[in-house]
Amino acid sequence: MVVGDFAQDVQTVIIGAGPGGYVAAIRAAQLGQEVFLIEKELTGGVCLNWGCIPTKAMIEVSGLKAHLEKASEMGITVKEIRVDLAKLHSWKAGIVQRLRNGVETLLQKNGVELIRGEAIFSEPGKLMVESERGIQRVSYENVIIATGSRPIELADLPFDGATIIDSNAAIELKEPPEHLLVVGAGSVGIELGTVYRNLGSEVTIIETQETLLPWIDPEISRVLQRSIKKAGIDLKLGSRITATESNNGRVSMTIQQNGKKQLLDADKVLIAIGRRPNTDGMGLRELGLQTDDRGFIQVNQKMQTNLAGVYAIGDVVAGPMLAHRASHMGKIAAEVISGEPAAFDNVVVPGVIFSSLEIASVGLTEQQATEQGYSVKAGVFPFRALGRAMTLGEADGVTKVISDADSGTVLGVHIIGSHASDLIAEGGLAVESGAHVDDLSLTIHAHPTLTEGIMEAAEDIEHKAIHIFNPPVKK
Amino acid sequence: MKFVFRLPDVGEGIHEAEVINYEVAVGDAVQADQVVIKVETDKAVVTLPSPVTGTVLETPLNPGDIVEVGGALIVLEAEGDSELTVSENDQLAEVAASKSKKKADKSIPVIAGMETPLSPIQAKRVLATPHTRHLARRLGIDISTVSGTGRAGRVTDDDVHRAAETGPAVSTGHQRSSLVGHDATSAGFDFEKYGPTQREPLKGIRKRIAEVMVRSYTTIPHVTHADEADITDLMNVVRSQKPAAEARGIKLTLTTFLTKAVVAALKQFPDLNASIDDGAGEIVFKNYFHIGIATDTEHGLMVPVVQNADQKSVLQIARDIQQLAEKARNREIDLDELRGGTFTITNPGVIGGIHATPIIQHPQVAILATLAARKRPVVRDDEIVIRTMMPMVIAFDHRLIDGATGARFMNYIISLLQDPMKMMLDMV
Ligand SMILES: Cc1cc2nc3c(=O)[nH]c(=O)nc-3n(C[C@H](O)[C@H](O)[C@H](O)COP(=O)(O)OP(=O)(O)OC[C@H]3O[C@@H](n4cnc5c(N)ncnc54)[C@H](O)[C@@H]3O)c2cc1C
């Protein structure tokens, strides 16, 4: 490729090849746009290379180990379970590699030009791509910013890649730490804490909030808290760091919890307090792009920013930082550029957390629905009453369906338990389509499956679930 | 946590409001349920209470601004219920405070990325499948303006198609409502060419009246029928009972009795208490009798509604009318008190006149106007006598009511007004 002053003209440039950017690129190409996709690191972005995929591989392996350890009552006795982390990492790397190749093949087949390098805006309608090969200039009609996010550092415990680590490093550890201290009980902290606990580490999670995941239905977070405890993780809610000291590859941290001081000593500290958008250092401000005080780009339902022809999608847009949200936004931006009537009018973005139990949620919690003025009817059904859950050896969990008592509309579905992340799809369809609870309870659900929990929770709203006792209703 | 209080959907048909004033200022502490802003919607001034306790951060609007449903009214820093974001900020600050070697950069935008709520959901939303919503976008229809015929107001594909065929195509946001039925508008008309003028924005109640009247007049084929009633005896009753009512603080008027007579007539002629549901292609007969009383206020016409007039005594009705009129004049009336009417009575007679052509309030199907009652020579048993005669005009929707029915309805009302004894018997 010629590198130099000569600027290439293109209809659509997409910056960042994460689940937002590469999906936008493919959809744009499907619609006949001429597309450049610029990526400074790896195709697939955080999600494919350091996030969703590798963490799920590790959750699966560590969960399998935990399962086998408990499998004696199923008749499996395993003499010794050893986890070869090096082997795990290469298996995981293989998956990531295959998926990345798949994405790149798709991009190529769709005629998307993938440009390696870092994009920096030079003036409206123009940008430069910097790489070892020099600078390439591109002028564009439309640009989609899909540059994602990166972890936030704790000012006093800056990442050193060895002892104080972010999630990128945490998925590459050569061996399980002796004591892993996780700062922040969000999804990343809970997921990776669970992984290393199952792999044999002592794990402590500290969190300033008094409640675990306070926006989650309390009935669900209570089950989660129990399962975290059962897994042997020390979860310290409502605790604050008051002092830290690091020496010789160890960190000692003083925390205050319930007015009491405690000293913790760890060989690894995972900082998982959240992520910030990658919107700095690429000339966006000079361009006049509006961001909020936290650096998130403001967009409308069409993913348009305050500048004509400039779109933003994914983690750079305030809201839940989730890959599927990024991808959906990517399709919308691409379609809007082609003049299609697309808009982000979605009612729900499913939330998922993968720990020893999975949590998945769409729509309103009971409390939110009440606050919004609905008269709420909720139905709950426990996993332990599902035949399939028993045969899986996964009896912990509940399914909860929230409905509007006046209209019967399904307002939310919340699940904790095995395979919740897959089960939630039905809830997503129900809430997004404005289904009636009868639509859930009168649809035949295959037996024995975990999906029966949704059907029975919907029936429970009318006190007519079969597999939990409901006293007869007097007519 | 930052909380943006948005204009709630206060009810059917209202999609915008005009800001009158804020009741609080930036920096003020606000309790949940404390009134923060006053806006004018539909026909009433409404005060809106804050759903949360907190401190006012921004008051983005100015008096006179029009805000649409969902538009930001006020931004608050809400107390409690903080996101993880907040606590982590604290944590940063804690660490920074605990050690002095390194200075924490407190300006780091701390976002608990995935730690934000798992799945945000919009407040009361349009009930429609993703496909239907997409269809509406494709046809250039703002789906929030389409009234759904499905269960619980669900908007169906058919509703969207119908809106596309009949309604104005709205691409984004709220359309400028058309105040005329056809293409002929006076937009751009050069009034100033012919002499000096003043211009004022057409807004608030005036605008609402204009919209409602255009809808009524262009939707309903009006027929009017006029007659007169001899109210001599009835006026005697009113006069003789007035002091007794006044002793209880109630102003007894002819309208009170008229309301009773109308309810009795509506029971005999249910067609006049009905509506046409265009969407469903059905006639809706209402088993309730809510009578709108047109009220002249300095802000314009308002029609407060006497609820369940069939279940109320004459005095109760009189008191309702009195209180509603007062509220309307002081602009303290609730939207709910302006809605749900099944029939309207208007009395331009207090000002004068012997004939009128009242406009029906869609989706009602009839309106009764009473005109100036005067003593007149009339012939009774071939003798000329002096009687108090009141002209009346009824306008009705000819789609539903034929001329004969309208005339019979009128005759029945006249028979009651002329004979207070009969009215007493027929009052239910
Ligand atoms: C440990 C972890 C686990 C996660 N698990 C899940 C999960 O299970 N489910 C889920 O939905 N989400 C999960 N996420 C979140 C998910 O990874 C993100 O929401 C998603 O990757 C966002 O996609 P994106 O396209 O917006 O940005 P990213 O995936 O961050 O991609 C942005 C890309 O832009 C590139 N880039 C940035 N700046 C430039 C520039 N100037 N020029 C060129 N290229 C640039 C970056 O190199 C990057 O490849 C997880 C995240 C983490 C950290």
Short mmCIF file of N, CA, C and O and ligand atoms in Angstrom, two decimals, chain A residues 15-21 38-42 44-48 50-52 55-56 117-120 146-149 167-168 171 188 191-192 275 278 282 313-316 321-324 326 352 354, chain B residues 114, ligand 1:
data_model
loop_
_atom_site.label_atom_id
_atom_site.label_comp_id
_atom_site.label_asym_id
_atom_site.label_seq_id
_atom_site.Cartn_x
_atom_site.Cartn_y
_atom_site.Cartn_z
N ILE A 15 -13.54 3.53 12.77
CA ILE A 15 -12.34 3.45 13.60
C ILE A 15 -12.58 2.48 14.73
O ILE A 15 -13.45 2.69 15.58
N GLY A 16 -11.81 1.40 14.74
CA GLY A 16 -11.94 0.38 15.78
C GLY A 16 -12.66 -0.84 15.24
O GLY A 16 -13.78 -0.72 14.74
N ALA A 17 -12.00 -2.01 15.34
CA ALA A 17 -12.58 -3.22 14.79
C ALA A 17 -13.09 -4.15 15.88
O ALA A 17 -12.94 -5.36 15.82
N GLY A 18 -13.68 -3.56 16.94
CA GLY A 18 -14.32 -4.38 17.98
C GLY A 18 -15.68 -4.84 17.50
O GLY A 18 -16.03 -4.67 16.32
N PRO A 19 -16.49 -5.40 18.40
CA PRO A 19 -17.82 -5.88 17.99
C PRO A 19 -18.70 -4.76 17.46
O PRO A 19 -19.66 -5.02 16.73
N GLY A 20 -18.40 -3.52 17.83
CA GLY A 20 -19.13 -2.40 17.25
C GLY A 20 -18.65 -2.15 15.83
O GLY A 20 -19.43 -2.21 14.86
N GLY A 21 -17.36 -1.90 15.69
CA GLY A 21 -16.79 -1.48 14.42
C GLY A 21 -16.86 -2.53 13.32
O GLY A 21 -17.24 -2.23 12.19
N ILE A 38 -10.35 0.83 10.37
CA ILE A 38 -9.01 1.08 10.91
C ILE A 38 -8.89 0.46 12.29
O ILE A 38 -9.73 0.69 13.16
N GLU A 39 -7.84 -0.32 12.50
CA GLU A 39 -7.65 -0.98 13.80
C GLU A 39 -6.17 -0.91 14.17
O GLU A 39 -5.31 -1.29 13.40
N LYS A 40 -5.92 -0.42 15.40
CA LYS A 40 -4.52 -0.29 15.79
C LYS A 40 -3.99 -1.54 16.48
O LYS A 40 -2.79 -1.72 16.59
N GLU A 41 -4.89 -2.37 16.97
CA GLU A 41 -4.41 -3.60 17.61
C GLU A 41 -4.97 -4.84 16.92
O GLU A 41 -4.53 -5.17 15.83
N LEU A 42 -5.95 -5.48 17.52
CA LEU A 42 -6.41 -6.74 16.96
C LEU A 42 -7.88 -6.67 16.53
O LEU A 42 -8.71 -6.09 17.22
N GLY A 44 -11.54 -7.60 16.23
CA GLY A 44 -12.38 -8.22 17.26
C GLY A 44 -12.41 -7.41 18.53
O GLY A 44 -13.27 -7.62 19.38
N GLY A 45 -11.44 -6.50 18.66
CA GLY A 45 -11.47 -5.56 19.79
C GLY A 45 -11.31 -6.25 21.14
O GLY A 45 -10.80 -7.37 21.25
N VAL A 46 -11.75 -5.54 22.16
CA VAL A 46 -11.63 -6.03 23.54
C VAL A 46 -12.40 -7.33 23.70
O VAL A 46 -11.93 -8.31 24.26
N CYS A 47 -13.61 -7.33 23.17
CA CYS A 47 -14.52 -8.45 23.40
C CYS A 47 -13.89 -9.77 22.98
O CYS A 47 -13.79 -10.70 23.75
N LEU A 48 -13.43 -9.80 21.73
CA LEU A 48 -12.95 -11.07 21.21
C LEU A 48 -11.59 -11.45 21.79
O LEU A 48 -11.32 -12.61 22.09
N TRP A 50 -9.78 -9.91 24.61
CA TRP A 50 -9.46 -9.81 26.03
C TRP A 50 -10.70 -9.87 26.92
O TRP A 50 -10.61 -9.83 28.12
N GLY A 51 -11.85 -9.87 26.31
CA GLY A 51 -13.07 -9.72 27.11
C GLY A 51 -13.97 -10.94 27.06
O GLY A 51 -13.63 -12.00 27.58
N CYS A 52 -15.09 -10.77 26.40
CA CYS A 52 -16.15 -11.79 26.40
C CYS A 52 -15.61 -13.20 26.16
O CYS A 52 -15.85 -14.11 26.95
N THR A 55 -12.60 -14.66 28.61
CA THR A 55 -13.07 -14.85 29.98
C THR A 55 -14.07 -16.00 30.04
O THR A 55 -14.09 -16.75 31.00
N LYS A 56 -14.89 -16.12 29.01
CA LYS A 56 -15.86 -17.21 29.05
C LYS A 56 -15.18 -18.57 28.91
O LYS A 56 -15.61 -19.55 29.52
N GLY A 117 -3.38 0.40 12.00
CA GLY A 117 -2.74 1.64 12.45
C GLY A 117 -3.68 2.41 13.35
O GLY A 117 -4.81 2.02 13.58
N GLU A 118 -3.16 3.53 13.86
CA GLU A 118 -3.94 4.33 14.79
C GLU A 118 -4.49 5.55 14.08
O GLU A 118 -3.75 6.30 13.44
N ALA A 119 -5.78 5.74 14.19
CA ALA A 119 -6.43 6.86 13.50
C ALA A 119 -6.38 8.12 14.34
O ALA A 119 -6.62 8.08 15.54
N ILE A 120 -6.04 9.22 13.70
CA ILE A 120 -6.06 10.53 14.37
C ILE A 120 -6.71 11.52 13.41
O ILE A 120 -6.35 11.58 12.23
N ALA A 146 -15.67 3.87 16.85
CA ALA A 146 -15.98 2.64 17.59
C ALA A 146 -14.71 2.22 18.33
O ALA A 146 -14.26 1.08 18.23
N THR A 147 -14.12 3.18 19.05
CA THR A 147 -12.80 2.95 19.63
C THR A 147 -12.84 2.30 21.02
O THR A 147 -11.79 2.09 21.62
N GLY A 148 -14.02 2.02 21.52
CA GLY A 148 -14.13 1.20 22.72
C GLY A 148 -13.67 1.87 24.00
O GLY A 148 -13.73 3.09 24.14
N SER A 149 -13.19 1.02 24.92
CA SER A 149 -12.88 1.53 26.25
C SER A 149 -11.66 0.81 26.81
O SER A 149 -11.21 -0.19 26.27
N SER A 167 -7.76 -6.50 33.65
CA SER A 167 -8.33 -7.77 33.21
C SER A 167 -7.51 -8.40 32.08
O SER A 167 -7.45 -9.62 31.97
N ASN A 168 -6.89 -7.56 31.25
CA ASN A 168 -6.07 -8.12 30.16
C ASN A 168 -4.99 -9.04 30.71
O ASN A 168 -4.74 -10.13 30.19
N ILE A 171 -6.20 -12.45 32.48
CA ILE A 171 -6.56 -13.65 31.72
C ILE A 171 -5.32 -14.35 31.15
O ILE A 171 -5.44 -15.30 30.39
N VAL A 188 -16.73 -7.82 35.77
CA VAL A 188 -15.37 -8.30 35.52
C VAL A 188 -14.77 -8.87 36.80
O VAL A 188 -14.18 -9.96 36.80
N GLU A 191 -16.53 -12.18 37.68
CA GLU A 191 -16.19 -13.27 36.76
C GLU A 191 -14.78 -13.78 36.99
O GLU A 191 -14.55 -14.99 37.15
N LEU A 192 -13.81 -12.87 37.01
CA LEU A 192 -12.42 -13.32 37.14
C LEU A 192 -12.12 -13.81 38.55
O LEU A 192 -11.31 -14.73 38.74
N ARG A 275 -14.49 1.02 33.36
CA ARG A 275 -13.73 1.34 32.16
C ARG A 275 -14.09 2.75 31.68
O ARG A 275 -15.16 3.25 31.97
N ASN A 278 -12.40 5.37 25.08
CA ASN A 278 -11.21 5.81 24.33
C ASN A 278 -11.60 6.95 23.40
O ASN A 278 -11.85 6.74 22.21
N MET A 282 -7.12 11.57 20.10
CA MET A 282 -7.25 11.32 18.66
C MET A 282 -7.88 12.51 17.93
O MET A 282 -8.38 12.37 16.82
N ILE A 313 -20.51 4.60 18.26
CA ILE A 313 -21.19 3.37 18.69
C ILE A 313 -20.37 2.66 19.75
O ILE A 313 -19.17 2.89 19.88
N GLY A 314 -21.01 1.78 20.50
CA GLY A 314 -20.31 0.89 21.42
C GLY A 314 -19.94 1.55 22.73
O GLY A 314 -20.62 2.46 23.21
N ASP A 315 -18.82 1.09 23.28
CA ASP A 315 -18.42 1.53 24.62
C ASP A 315 -18.15 3.04 24.71
O ASP A 315 -18.12 3.58 25.81
N VAL A 316 -17.92 3.71 23.58
CA VAL A 316 -17.68 5.16 23.66
C VAL A 316 -18.98 5.93 23.89
O VAL A 316 -18.95 7.13 24.12
N MET A 321 -21.80 -1.15 29.04
CA MET A 321 -20.71 -1.51 28.13
C MET A 321 -20.80 -2.99 27.83
O MET A 321 -20.28 -3.83 28.56
N LEU A 322 -21.48 -3.30 26.76
CA LEU A 322 -21.71 -4.69 26.40
C LEU A 322 -21.53 -4.85 24.90
O LEU A 322 -21.90 -3.97 24.11
N ALA A 323 -20.97 -5.99 24.52
CA ALA A 323 -20.64 -6.21 23.12
C ALA A 323 -21.87 -6.20 22.22
O ALA A 323 -21.85 -5.64 21.12
N HIS A 324 -22.95 -6.82 22.68
CA HIS A 324 -24.13 -6.91 21.81
C HIS A 324 -24.78 -5.55 21.60
O HIS A 324 -25.38 -5.29 20.58
N ALA A 326 -22.95 -2.80 21.40
CA ALA A 326 -22.05 -2.20 20.41
C ALA A 326 -22.41 -2.67 19.01
O ALA A 326 -22.50 -1.87 18.07
N VAL A 352 -25.75 -9.45 31.12
CA VAL A 352 -25.30 -10.80 31.49
C VAL A 352 -24.04 -10.74 32.33
O VAL A 352 -23.17 -9.92 32.10
N PHE A 354 -21.32 -13.69 34.01
CA PHE A 354 -21.04 -15.12 34.09
C PHE A 354 -20.18 -15.37 35.32
O PHE A 354 -19.01 -15.06 35.32
N MET B 114 -19.35 -1.45 32.63
CA MET B 114 -20.36 -2.49 32.68
C MET B 114 -21.06 -2.50 34.02
O MET B 114 -22.00 -3.23 34.22
C1 LIG C 1 -12.91 -8.86 30.99
C2 LIG C 1 -14.08 -8.42 30.17
C3 LIG C 1 -15.14 -9.29 29.97
C4 LIG C 1 -16.21 -8.89 29.20
N1 LIG C 1 -17.24 -9.77 29.03
C5 LIG C 1 -18.29 -9.41 28.29
C6 LIG C 1 -19.37 -10.30 28.05
O1 LIG C 1 -19.36 -11.43 28.52
N2 LIG C 1 -20.41 -9.89 27.30
C7 LIG C 1 -20.45 -8.64 26.76
O2 LIG C 1 -21.42 -8.30 26.08
N3 LIG C 1 -19.44 -7.76 26.95
C8 LIG C 1 -18.38 -8.11 27.70
N4 LIG C 1 -17.35 -7.22 27.88
C9 LIG C 1 -17.49 -5.88 27.30
C10 LIG C 1 -17.16 -5.87 25.82
O3 LIG C 1 -15.87 -6.37 25.64
C11 LIG C 1 -17.26 -4.46 25.27
O4 LIG C 1 -18.51 -3.92 25.57
C12 LIG C 1 -17.08 -4.44 23.77
O5 LIG C 1 -15.81 -4.95 23.41
C13 LIG C 1 -17.23 -3.03 23.20
O6 LIG C 1 -17.07 -3.05 21.83
P1 LIG C 1 -16.56 -1.79 21.01
O7 LIG C 1 -16.60 -2.19 19.58
O8 LIG C 1 -17.31 -0.60 21.42
O9 LIG C 1 -15.09 -1.53 21.49
P2 LIG C 1 -13.81 -2.46 21.69
O10 LIG C 1 -14.14 -3.88 21.69
O11 LIG C 1 -13.12 -1.89 22.85
O12 LIG C 1 -13.00 -2.20 20.37
C14 LIG C 1 -12.42 -0.95 20.08
C15 LIG C 1 -11.26 -1.16 19.13
O13 LIG C 1 -10.84 0.10 18.67
C16 LIG C 1 -9.45 0.10 18.57
N5 LIG C 1 -9.01 1.50 18.62
C17 LIG C 1 -9.13 2.37 19.65
N6 LIG C 1 -8.66 3.59 19.30
C18 LIG C 1 -8.23 3.48 18.02
C19 LIG C 1 -7.65 4.40 17.10
N7 LIG C 1 -7.43 5.67 17.42
N8 LIG C 1 -7.34 3.96 15.88
C20 LIG C 1 -7.56 2.67 15.52
N9 LIG C 1 -8.11 1.76 16.36
C21 LIG C 1 -8.44 2.16 17.59
C22 LIG C 1 -9.00 -0.74 19.73
O14 LIG C 1 -7.71 -1.26 19.50
C23 LIG C 1 -10.07 -1.81 19.78
O15 LIG C 1 -9.70 -2.95 19.05
C24 LIG C 1 -16.24 -7.60 28.63
C25 LIG C 1 -15.18 -6.74 28.82
C26 LIG C 1 -14.11 -7.13 29.57
C27 LIG C 1 -12.97 -6.18 29.77
#
